[in-house]
Amino acid sequence: MLESFTLAPGFRAAATACGLKTSSAMAASSLDLALVTAEAPCSAAGLFTSNRVKAAPVLYDQETLAQNAGAIRAVITNAGNANAVTGEQGLADARQMAALTAYGLRCQPDQVLVLSTGVIGRPMAMDKVTQGIAVVTSPAAEQGAAVAARAIMTTDTRPKTAMGSATIGSAQVTVSGFCKGAGMIHPDMATMLAIVTTDAQVAPDVLHSALKAAADVSFNRISVDGDTSTNDTLLLLASGVSGVAIGAGSAEFAQFVALLSEICTSLAKQVARDGEGATRLIEIVVSGAEDVAQAHTVANTIAISPLLKTAVHGGDPNWGRVLMAAGRSGAAIDPNRLTLAFGPPEREIIVLRDGMPASYVEREAAALFREDPVFIRLDLGLGSAQTTVWTCDFSKEYVEINAHYTT
Amino acid sequence: MLESFTLAPGFRAAATACGLKTSSAMAASSLDLALVTAEAPCSAAGLFTSNRVKAAPVLYDQETLAQNAGAIRAVITNAGNANAVTGEQGLADARQMAALTAYGLRCQPDQVLVLSTGVIGRPMAMDKVTQGIAVVTSPAAEQGAAVAARAIMTTDTRPKTAMGSATIGSAQVTVSGFCKGAGMIHPDMATMLAIVTTDAQVAPDVLHSALKAAADVSFNRISVDGDTSTNDTLLLLASGVSGVAIGAGSAEFAQFVALLSEICTSLAKQVARDGEGATRLIEIVVSGAEDVAQAHTVANTIAISPLLKTAVHGGDPNWGRVLMAAGRSGAAIDPNRLTLAFGPPEREIIVLRDGMPASYVEREAAALFREDPVFIRLDLGLGSAQTTVWTCDFSKEYVEINAHYTT
């Protein structure tokens, strides 16, 4: 499956190892440098972390996209060092990574975007990076999107890829992307790094609107540990080689957003399922809300509750913790209107109806808490808005991974 | 030490076991019913959970204090069942617990406050409770504040008590209390259950002001897991037997608040240190803030970060995670003005100065992260306000405890 993974027409990928992954927690792959190239200058859009402490590549990419979103040629990504809290030198290093990549690809530095993930507060080992970029921009690099998806992993246990096509207008449009996640995962942004490509023909501002719409139903709906990284970045590149033009507000735009949302949702769910130490995906649906914002407030508070996440890990259908989280969310819920069900809709078990414990077989509810995914569906009984968020269970391995990340 | 623990003059305590603690996670003591009695009707004040889903005893106590805060005779507390999300029957059960206690003590039901802690959403085993209250109100019960402090424990590993005295006005005033914590610990309220007694003579409204002021610098400054219980309650009872009257706004009031704050801070820190699975206390000081609210926002976000808490657990001085948490807190910090130190002031190691990594010996910083308590001091460089919060590290045992709480 993974080996057949490709980017959208008009894009290629390669990867190499240059020795940046020093922690045993990141040893799943020694590949640590990934390059995505567009065969010709392409449209690009990006969404970035809301954290006030932004890594150097985030600042660099924001500046670059503001000036040159219509003519991007490449994205260079390293794993192992986040290049965050590294001051002026960090910003200079991010610029240098772009310049080195541009040199290898024979394009301009402001046509290159830079992504970094890994440890915060360490200077980039630019000797290694320099050598790595020389390799990854040459035929000597390992080729293919599958290896690039592996190279950007840190504590991820598996690569995360998604691709899909749809007929839009007169022709087929492809959207294909890969991402990495694992820790510090929380809206907004929910992913640490994601690169999505398409062969649709889309102007940068329209591309940005489409990306924002897709992220709102995907990457901004997942949580691993409530923490938001300094580096979170979601990039979308559009080559246009399909010949299908996507105009703002057109029927094609809606179709494109739908396809893009599907791919982004697939990637986001892969991130949630592969949260650090996670063993299962948890899908939380909050319905009957007064509005979507209220549904989100409740769903997110449930999704970040360590008590709920550990209960799922233990297969303990401790629904009191769902109520506790909903109650502390700040949303104006009415405890007497809450109805809570576990399990997929077709064989749900209602554990609470209109605020009162329902009668059910504890053993059967516990069985639903040991499935993957685990479904938690809370109806607030106040209105008709609803939302879905995804998270993962919370295991001892999360602690193990994070107690010894830098050492 | 614990065996010599007593309540303030004018109060007595007793405890018994009636079989409510069914989970192995709560097996530290089989005692599960505690009674605090005032020798004569006393003043009382209470602070309660901000969770929208409030347990039955919380609703009952709020109603009782609104009507009868000047003539309280007793507090009956059970551990093992939270009597939360139990509907009308739960409220009837809380009232019945008060009535049974009043019967045993020969006072009125509205002179009795009720506290419950334990599993959510299970009906109270009122047969056991009825028998237990008959025992605990009789001479057959185990006597003393030390046994009462043990009886209210759930996943606590040790009882939490504090007492102190000061000369206020013409005579000595004593404040003495005990509490239980462990999980679902987060402002406001931070403790699950606390009962504090004093022999000062204070009217209920003044007592409430004093309690609020003390809680703001103690119980509302601790976090174990970011979750807020349905049952959190802090009660303060004043017997008046010292003869020292505390008037609103008086010099005595200030002295009383200082003494009360000292006792509440001691109890709160004991709760943080004994967080579920915790091995060490973490003291987080945020200074240089524009105002206290900003300092709190940053300090609380650091205190609830699972990434930071696991790093402390592993003795990994991963200061990037402190920055990450500060950055995502929502406070308008400036990354270039941050200065971060680890360790107690007299032998601190500065790891970040004005936003740039400082030079220090990693091994020495790691050693500070293995001490107890661990000190984390972040200066925002924006103003002169500061605050302190306490939390604990995050271990595999937290997961173990919470994965199998009800089963």
JSON list of C-alpha atoms in Angstrom, two decimals, chain A residues 234-345:
[
{"chain": "A", "resi": 234, "resn": "LEU", "atom": "CA", "xyz": [-0.12, 22.34, 6.98]},
{"chain": "A", "resi": 235, "resn": "LEU", "atom": "CA", "xyz": [0.95, 23.09, 3.42]},
{"chain": "A", "resi": 236, "resn": "LEU", "atom": "CA", "xyz": [-1.06, 22.64, 0.24]},
{"chain": "A", "resi": 237, "resn": "LEU", "atom": "CA", "xyz": [0.62, 22.79, -3.15]},
{"chain": "A", "resi": 238, "resn": "ALA", "atom": "CA", "xyz": [-1.27, 22.90, -6.45]},
{"chain": "A", "resi": 239, "resn": "SER", "atom": "CA", "xyz": [0.52, 22.07, -9.70]},
{"chain": "A", "resi": 240, "resn": "GLY", "atom": "CA", "xyz": [-2.38, 22.72, -12.06]},
{"chain": "A", "resi": 241, "resn": "VAL", "atom": "CA", "xyz": [-1.31, 19.94, -14.42]},
{"chain": "A", "resi": 242, "resn": "SER", "atom": "CA", "xyz": [-4.81, 18.41, -14.44]},
{"chain": "A", "resi": 243, "resn": "GLY", "atom": "CA", "xyz": [-5.96, 21.49, -16.31]},
{"chain": "A", "resi": 244, "resn": "VAL", "atom": "CA", "xyz": [-8.99, 21.76, -14.02]},
{"chain": "A", "resi": 245, "resn": "ALA", "atom": "CA", "xyz": [-9.33, 25.36, -12.88]},
{"chain": "A", "resi": 246, "resn": "ILE", "atom": "CA", "xyz": [-10.92, 25.96, -9.48]},
{"chain": "A", "resi": 247, "resn": "GLY", "atom": "CA", "xyz": [-12.45, 29.43, -9.24]},
{"chain": "A", "resi": 248, "resn": "ALA", "atom": "CA", "xyz": [-13.54, 31.03, -6.01]},
{"chain": "A", "resi": 249, "resn": "GLY", "atom": "CA", "xyz": [-17.17, 30.28, -5.15]},
{"chain": "A", "resi": 250, "resn": "SER", "atom": "CA", "xyz": [-17.66, 27.93, -8.13]},
{"chain": "A", "resi": 251, "resn": "ALA", "atom": "CA", "xyz": [-19.27, 24.49, -8.13]},
{"chain": "A", "resi": 252, "resn": "GLU", "atom": "CA", "xyz": [-15.79, 23.14, -8.78]},
{"chain": "A", "resi": 253, "resn": "PHE", "atom": "CA", "xyz": [-14.56, 24.89, -5.64]},
{"chain": "A", "resi": 254, "resn": "ALA", "atom": "CA", "xyz": [-17.13, 23.04, -3.54]},
{"chain": "A", "resi": 255, "resn": "GLN", "atom": "CA", "xyz": [-16.16, 19.72, -5.12]},
{"chain": "A", "resi": 256, "resn": "PHE", "atom": "CA", "xyz": [-12.49, 20.46, -4.59]},
{"chain": "A", "resi": 257, "resn": "VAL", "atom": "CA", "xyz": [-13.03, 21.34, -0.93]},
{"chain": "A", "resi": 258, "resn": "ALA", "atom": "CA", "xyz": [-14.96, 18.10, -0.47]},
{"chain": "A", "resi": 259, "resn": "LEU", "atom": "CA", "xyz": [-12.11, 16.03, -1.93]},
{"chain": "A", "resi": 260, "resn": "LEU", "atom": "CA", "xyz": [-9.50, 17.98, 0.02]},
{"chain": "A", "resi": 261, "resn": "SER", "atom": "CA", "xyz": [-11.51, 17.57, 3.23]},
{"chain": "A", "resi": 262, "resn": "GLU", "atom": "CA", "xyz": [-11.69, 13.83, 2.71]},
{"chain": "A", "resi": 263, "resn": "ILE", "atom": "CA", "xyz": [-7.92, 13.53, 2.32]},
{"chain": "A", "resi": 264, "resn": "CYS", "atom": "CA", "xyz": [-7.22, 15.87, 5.25]},
{"chain": "A", "resi": 265, "resn": "THR", "atom": "CA", "xyz": [-9.68, 13.99, 7.47]},
{"chain": "A", "resi": 266, "resn": "SER", "atom": "CA", "xyz": [-8.00, 10.71, 6.62]},
{"chain": "A", "resi": 267, "resn": "LEU", "atom": "CA", "xyz": [-4.59, 12.16, 7.50]},
{"chain": "A", "resi": 268, "resn": "ALA", "atom": "CA", "xyz": [-5.89, 13.80, 10.69]},
{"chain": "A", "resi": 269, "resn": "LYS", "atom": "CA", "xyz": [-7.47, 10.58, 11.92]},
{"chain": "A", "resi": 270, "resn": "GLN", "atom": "CA", "xyz": [-4.19, 8.75, 11.25]},
{"chain": "A", "resi": 271, "resn": "VAL", "atom": "CA", "xyz": [-2.45, 11.34, 13.43]},
{"chain": "A", "resi": 272, "resn": "ALA", "atom": "CA", "xyz": [-4.96, 10.88, 16.25]},
{"chain": "A", "resi": 273, "resn": "ARG", "atom": "CA", "xyz": [-4.79, 7.10, 16.08]},
{"chain": "A", "resi": 274, "resn": "ASP", "atom": "CA", "xyz": [-1.00, 7.19, 16.17]},
{"chain": "A", "resi": 275, "resn": "GLY", "atom": "CA", "xyz": [-0.80, 9.63, 19.10]},
{"chain": "A", "resi": 276, "resn": "GLU", "atom": "CA", "xyz": [2.18, 8.97, 21.29]},
{"chain": "A", "resi": 277, "resn": "GLY", "atom": "CA", "xyz": [1.58, 5.70, 23.09]},
{"chain": "A", "resi": 278, "resn": "ALA", "atom": "CA", "xyz": [-1.94, 5.39, 21.69]},
{"chain": "A", "resi": 279, "resn": "THR", "atom": "CA", "xyz": [-3.54, 2.03, 21.10]},
{"chain": "A", "resi": 280, "resn": "ARG", "atom": "CA", "xyz": [-6.94, 3.15, 19.78]},
{"chain": "A", "resi": 281, "resn": "LEU", "atom": "CA", "xyz": [-8.76, 5.96, 18.01]},
{"chain": "A", "resi": 282, "resn": "ILE", "atom": "CA", "xyz": [-11.60, 7.67, 19.91]},
{"chain": "A", "resi": 283, "resn": "GLU", "atom": "CA", "xyz": [-14.37, 9.36, 17.92]},
{"chain": "A", "resi": 284, "resn": "ILE", "atom": "CA", "xyz": [-16.37, 11.86, 19.96]},
{"chain": "A", "resi": 285, "resn": "VAL", "atom": "CA", "xyz": [-19.62, 13.16, 18.50]},
{"chain": "A", "resi": 286, "resn": "VAL", "atom": "CA", "xyz": [-21.39, 15.94, 20.35]},
{"chain": "A", "resi": 287, "resn": "SER", "atom": "CA", "xyz": [-24.89, 16.62, 19.00]},
{"chain": "A", "resi": 288, "resn": "GLY", "atom": "CA", "xyz": [-27.96, 18.56, 20.11]},
{"chain": "A", "resi": 289, "resn": "ALA", "atom": "CA", "xyz": [-25.89, 21.69, 20.67]},
{"chain": "A", "resi": 290, "resn": "GLU", "atom": "CA", "xyz": [-27.14, 25.25, 20.31]},
{"chain": "A", "resi": 291, "resn": "ASP", "atom": "CA", "xyz": [-24.40, 25.91, 17.77]},
{"chain": "A", "resi": 292, "resn": "VAL", "atom": "CA", "xyz": [-21.25, 24.31, 16.41]},
{"chain": "A", "resi": 293, "resn": "ALA", "atom": "CA", "xyz": [-19.03, 26.40, 18.70]},
{"chain": "A", "resi": 294, "resn": "GLN", "atom": "CA", "xyz": [-20.79, 24.97, 21.73]},
{"chain": "A", "resi": 295, "resn": "ALA", "atom": "CA", "xyz": [-20.52, 21.44, 20.37]},
{"chain": "A", "resi": 296, "resn": "HIS", "atom": "CA", "xyz": [-16.79, 22.00, 19.83]},
{"chain": "A", "resi": 297, "resn": "THR", "atom": "CA", "xyz": [-16.22, 23.34, 23.32]},
{"chain": "A", "resi": 298, "resn": "VAL", "atom": "CA", "xyz": [-17.78, 20.25, 24.85]},
{"chain": "A", "resi": 299, "resn": "ALA", "atom": "CA", "xyz": [-16.20, 17.75, 22.44]},
{"chain": "A", "resi": 300, "resn": "ASN", "atom": "CA", "xyz": [-12.71, 19.23, 22.84]},
{"chain": "A", "resi": 301, "resn": "THR", "atom": "CA", "xyz": [-12.91, 19.20, 26.62]},
{"chain": "A", "resi": 302, "resn": "ILE", "atom": "CA", "xyz": [-13.87, 15.53, 26.54]},
{"chain": "A", "resi": 303, "resn": "ALA", "atom": "CA", "xyz": [-11.07, 14.85, 24.04]},
{"chain": "A", "resi": 304, "resn": "ILE", "atom": "CA", "xyz": [-8.34, 16.32, 26.24]},
{"chain": "A", "resi": 305, "resn": "SER", "atom": "CA", "xyz": [-9.43, 14.77, 29.53]},
{"chain": "A", "resi": 306, "resn": "PRO", "atom": "CA", "xyz": [-6.64, 12.49, 30.74]},
{"chain": "A", "resi": 307, "resn": "LEU", "atom": "CA", "xyz": [-9.18, 10.76, 32.97]},
{"chain": "A", "resi": 308, "resn": "LEU", "atom": "CA", "xyz": [-11.42, 9.84, 30.03]},
{"chain": "A", "resi": 309, "resn": "LYS", "atom": "CA", "xyz": [-8.48, 8.85, 27.84]},
{"chain": "A", "resi": 310, "resn": "THR", "atom": "CA", "xyz": [-7.01, 6.56, 30.51]},
{"chain": "A", "resi": 311, "resn": "ALA", "atom": "CA", "xyz": [-10.46, 5.02, 31.08]},
{"chain": "A", "resi": 312, "resn": "VAL", "atom": "CA", "xyz": [-10.67, 4.18, 27.38]},
{"chain": "A", "resi": 313, "resn": "HIS", "atom": "CA", "xyz": [-7.17, 2.74, 27.56]},
{"chain": "A", "resi": 314, "resn": "GLY", "atom": "CA", "xyz": [-8.26, 0.42, 30.35]},
{"chain": "A", "resi": 315, "resn": "GLY", "atom": "CA", "xyz": [-11.51, -0.52, 28.60]},
{"chain": "A", "resi": 316, "resn": "ASP", "atom": "CA", "xyz": [-13.39, 1.00, 31.54]},
{"chain": "A", "resi": 317, "resn": "PRO", "atom": "CA", "xyz": [-16.71, 2.56, 30.36]},
{"chain": "A", "resi": 318, "resn": "ASN", "atom": "CA", "xyz": [-16.52, 5.18, 33.12]},
{"chain": "A", "resi": 319, "resn": "TRP", "atom": "CA", "xyz": [-19.15, 7.51, 31.68]},
{"chain": "A", "resi": 320, "resn": "GLY", "atom": "CA", "xyz": [-19.02, 9.75, 34.72]},
{"chain": "A", "resi": 321, "resn": "ARG", "atom": "CA", "xyz": [-15.80, 11.12, 33.29]},
{"chain": "A", "resi": 322, "resn": "VAL", "atom": "CA", "xyz": [-17.53, 12.12, 30.05]},
{"chain": "A", "resi": 323, "resn": "LEU", "atom": "CA", "xyz": [-20.10, 14.03, 32.10]},
{"chain": "A", "resi": 324, "resn": "MET", "atom": "CA", "xyz": [-17.39, 15.57, 34.27]},
{"chain": "A", "resi": 325, "resn": "ALA", "atom": "CA", "xyz": [-15.54, 16.82, 31.19]},
{"chain": "A", "resi": 326, "resn": "ALA", "atom": "CA", "xyz": [-18.72, 18.17, 29.58]},
{"chain": "A", "resi": 327, "resn": "GLY", "atom": "CA", "xyz": [-19.62, 19.88, 32.82]},
{"chain": "A", "resi": 328, "resn": "ARG", "atom": "CA", "xyz": [-16.29, 21.63, 33.21]},
{"chain": "A", "resi": 329, "resn": "SER", "atom": "CA", "xyz": [-16.09, 22.70, 29.55]},
{"chain": "A", "resi": 330, "resn": "GLY", "atom": "CA", "xyz": [-17.59, 26.10, 30.21]},
{"chain": "A", "resi": 331, "resn": "ALA", "atom": "CA", "xyz": [-20.49, 25.45, 27.82]},
{"chain": "A", "resi": 332, "resn": "ALA", "atom": "CA", "xyz": [-23.92, 26.20, 29.26]},
{"chain": "A", "resi": 333, "resn": "ILE", "atom": "CA", "xyz": [-25.11, 22.61, 29.29]},
{"chain": "A", "resi": 334, "resn": "ASP", "atom": "CA", "xyz": [-28.08, 21.34, 31.26]},
{"chain": "A", "resi": 335, "resn": "PRO", "atom": "CA", "xyz": [-27.14, 18.12, 33.09]},
{"chain": "A", "resi": 336, "resn": "ASN", "atom": "CA", "xyz": [-30.78, 16.96, 32.95]},
{"chain": "A", "resi": 337, "resn": "ARG", "atom": "CA", "xyz": [-30.87, 16.97, 29.13]},
{"chain": "A", "resi": 338, "resn": "LEU", "atom": "CA", "xyz": [-27.77, 14.92, 28.47]},
{"chain": "A", "resi": 339, "resn": "THR", "atom": "CA", "xyz": [-27.99, 11.60, 26.65]},
{"chain": "A", "resi": 340, "resn": "LEU", "atom": "CA", "xyz": [-24.80, 9.57, 26.25]},
{"chain": "A", "resi": 341, "resn": "ALA", "atom": "CA", "xyz": [-24.19, 6.52, 24.10]},
{"chain": "A", "resi": 342, "resn": "PHE", "atom": "CA", "xyz": [-21.16, 4.32, 23.49]},
{"chain": "A", "resi": 343, "resn": "GLY", "atom": "CA", "xyz": [-20.47, 2.27, 20.38]},
{"chain": "A", "resi": 344, "resn": "PRO", "atom": "CA", "xyz": [-21.22, 2.75, 16.69]},
{"chain": "A", "resi": 345, "resn": "PRO", "atom": "CA", "xyz": [-24.79, 3.95, 15.93]}
]
